[in-house]
Amino acid sequence: MSANATIFGLSGLRLTEAERTFFRNADPWGFILFARNVDSPDQLRALTADLRDAVGRAAPILIDQEGGRVQRMRSPHWREYLPALDQMTRAADPMRAHYLRNRLIAAELHDVGIDVNCAPLADLVEAQTHPVLRNRLSGETAPVVIEAARVCANAFVAGGVLPVLKHIPGYGRASVDSHLSLPTVTAPRGDLEARDFAPFRALNDIRMGMTAHIVFSDIDAQAPATTSAPMMRVIRDDIGFGGLIMTDDIGMEALSGTPVERAAASTAAGCDIVLHCNGDLSEMPAVAKAAGPMSPAAQARALHALAERRPPQPIDIDAAVRELEALLG
């Protein structure tokens, strides 16, 4: 029997008995952690082990550990990192520094049982890019962003962690925060193909990706990419992304309707997995029912993605830290 086509968050630092029972019965494909779930290395190791025990398999456990503002694991137990755009500007060798930063992040994640990181971002910096996103990005040109995303993904895999490419098919033109409202991009499709979609096309072999909750009005004026069948066809056919596609968090206010309606619309549009992050157990049974079991195609894409999980390559952490610090002056 296939796993449920969901990734769920949870409420706190430890798995409650109610959550344990629900997860055992619902069998979500994976889990995602936030700052509310993070206290110490020992606590995280126990939590990730408990989550996998609840579903009886080595379920993927995700986090957003980009560095900078979007960093769920913080000091004193973990290193603090500059926002990506700030580091790219400051570093003597930007790509080497980017590799070291992400290789260190992967080591920290793998140490506590987290094996998927929701990065790299391949969105392009634009004049209007919303501040919620801007300094999380790597640059203004496709070649720089493509190289940085590839370096990041390679660093993760070397550290035993799988990357998730986001936000497909491009969030850089959005001038509002999709956590709070729905962005609409009115650029002609030709401009989108030439610029916004280009990094994702070049990175379409990365095995997992996350959607953007954005309306691209020249392609589908009615629905954001996450719930738009025409946009999902663009992602699959034009961008050529063949990996597992998860939604961005369906709790974000860019999406309309109830959590159940959002989950159903996402899977109907062609998303493989629904990401439900808020840890509200009262919503989860209905969301799981709306998402349903993973389709055979989604199962195949998931197996292909998880096949890239492997033990981390050796690394001298102290030497990597010293080199990164030297590159950052």
mmCIF file of N, CA and C in Angstrom, residues 8 20 67 79 84 86 94 103 143 153 178 201-202 225 280 309-310:
data_model
loop_
_atom_site.group_PDB
_atom_site.id
_atom_site.type_symbol
_atom_site.label_atom_id
_atom_site.label_comp_id
_atom_site.label_asym_id
_atom_site.label_seq_id
_atom_site.Cartn_x
_atom_site.Cartn_y
_atom_site.Cartn_z
ATOM 1 N N PHE A 8 3.532 16.193 6.833
ATOM 2 C CA PHE A 8 2.896 16.911 7.936
ATOM 3 C C PHE A 8 3.927 17.486 8.900
ATOM 4 N N ARG A 20 1.184 10.486 17.376
ATOM 5 C CA ARG A 20 1.757 9.177 17.070
ATOM 6 C C ARG A 20 0.695 8.245 16.487
ATOM 7 N N GLY A 67 19.839 29.083 6.056
ATOM 8 C CA GLY A 67 20.771 30.058 6.596
ATOM 9 C C GLY A 67 20.165 31.436 6.477
ATOM 10 N N ARG A 79 25.405 26.572 14.014
ATOM 11 C CA ARG A 79 26.012 27.792 13.477
ATOM 12 C C ARG A 79 24.949 28.716 12.888
ATOM 13 N N ALA A 84 21.855 34.287 2.097
ATOM 14 C CA ALA A 84 22.601 33.806 0.935
ATOM 15 C C ALA A 84 23.101 34.946 0.053
ATOM 16 N N ASP A 86 23.707 38.045 0.830
ATOM 17 C CA ASP A 86 24.766 38.774 1.521
ATOM 18 C C ASP A 86 26.085 38.008 1.445
ATOM 19 N N PRO A 94 32.735 33.291 -4.117
ATOM 20 C CA PRO A 94 31.333 33.057 -3.731
ATOM 21 C C PRO A 94 30.886 31.607 -3.838
ATOM 22 N N ARG A 103 27.526 22.551 2.785
ATOM 23 C CA ARG A 103 28.066 21.268 3.267
ATOM 24 C C ARG A 103 28.045 21.210 4.789
ATOM 25 N N PRO A 143 22.825 32.466 -15.052
ATOM 26 C CA PRO A 143 24.037 31.655 -14.872
ATOM 27 C C PRO A 143 24.518 31.590 -13.424
ATOM 28 N N ALA A 153 22.936 22.047 -4.061
ATOM 29 C CA ALA A 153 22.382 20.691 -4.137
ATOM 30 C C ALA A 153 23.484 19.645 -4.002
ATOM 31 N N SER A 178 3.566 35.699 -0.319
ATOM 32 C CA SER A 178 2.529 34.679 -0.509
ATOM 33 C C SER A 178 2.111 34.016 0.796
ATOM 34 N N ARG A 201 14.689 25.080 -15.586
ATOM 35 C CA ARG A 201 14.914 24.168 -16.713
ATOM 36 C C ARG A 201 16.324 23.581 -16.633
ATOM 37 N N ALA A 202 17.298 24.403 -16.291
ATOM 38 C CA ALA A 202 18.685 23.935 -16.199
ATOM 39 C C ALA A 202 18.901 22.997 -15.021
ATOM 40 N N ALA A 225 0.177 28.609 -9.319
ATOM 41 C CA ALA A 225 0.818 27.435 -9.916
ATOM 42 C C ALA A 225 0.496 26.156 -9.152
ATOM 43 N N ASP A 280 -1.304 21.516 13.246
ATOM 44 C CA ASP A 280 -2.653 21.458 13.836
ATOM 45 C C ASP A 280 -3.261 20.099 13.525
ATOM 46 N N ARG A 309 19.557 9.129 -1.326
ATOM 47 C CA ARG A 309 20.026 9.150 0.062
ATOM 48 C C ARG A 309 21.172 8.174 0.231
ATOM 49 N N ARG A 310 22.262 8.669 0.781
ATOM 50 C CA ARG A 310 23.408 7.800 1.040
ATOM 51 C C ARG A 310 24.202 8.388 2.188
#
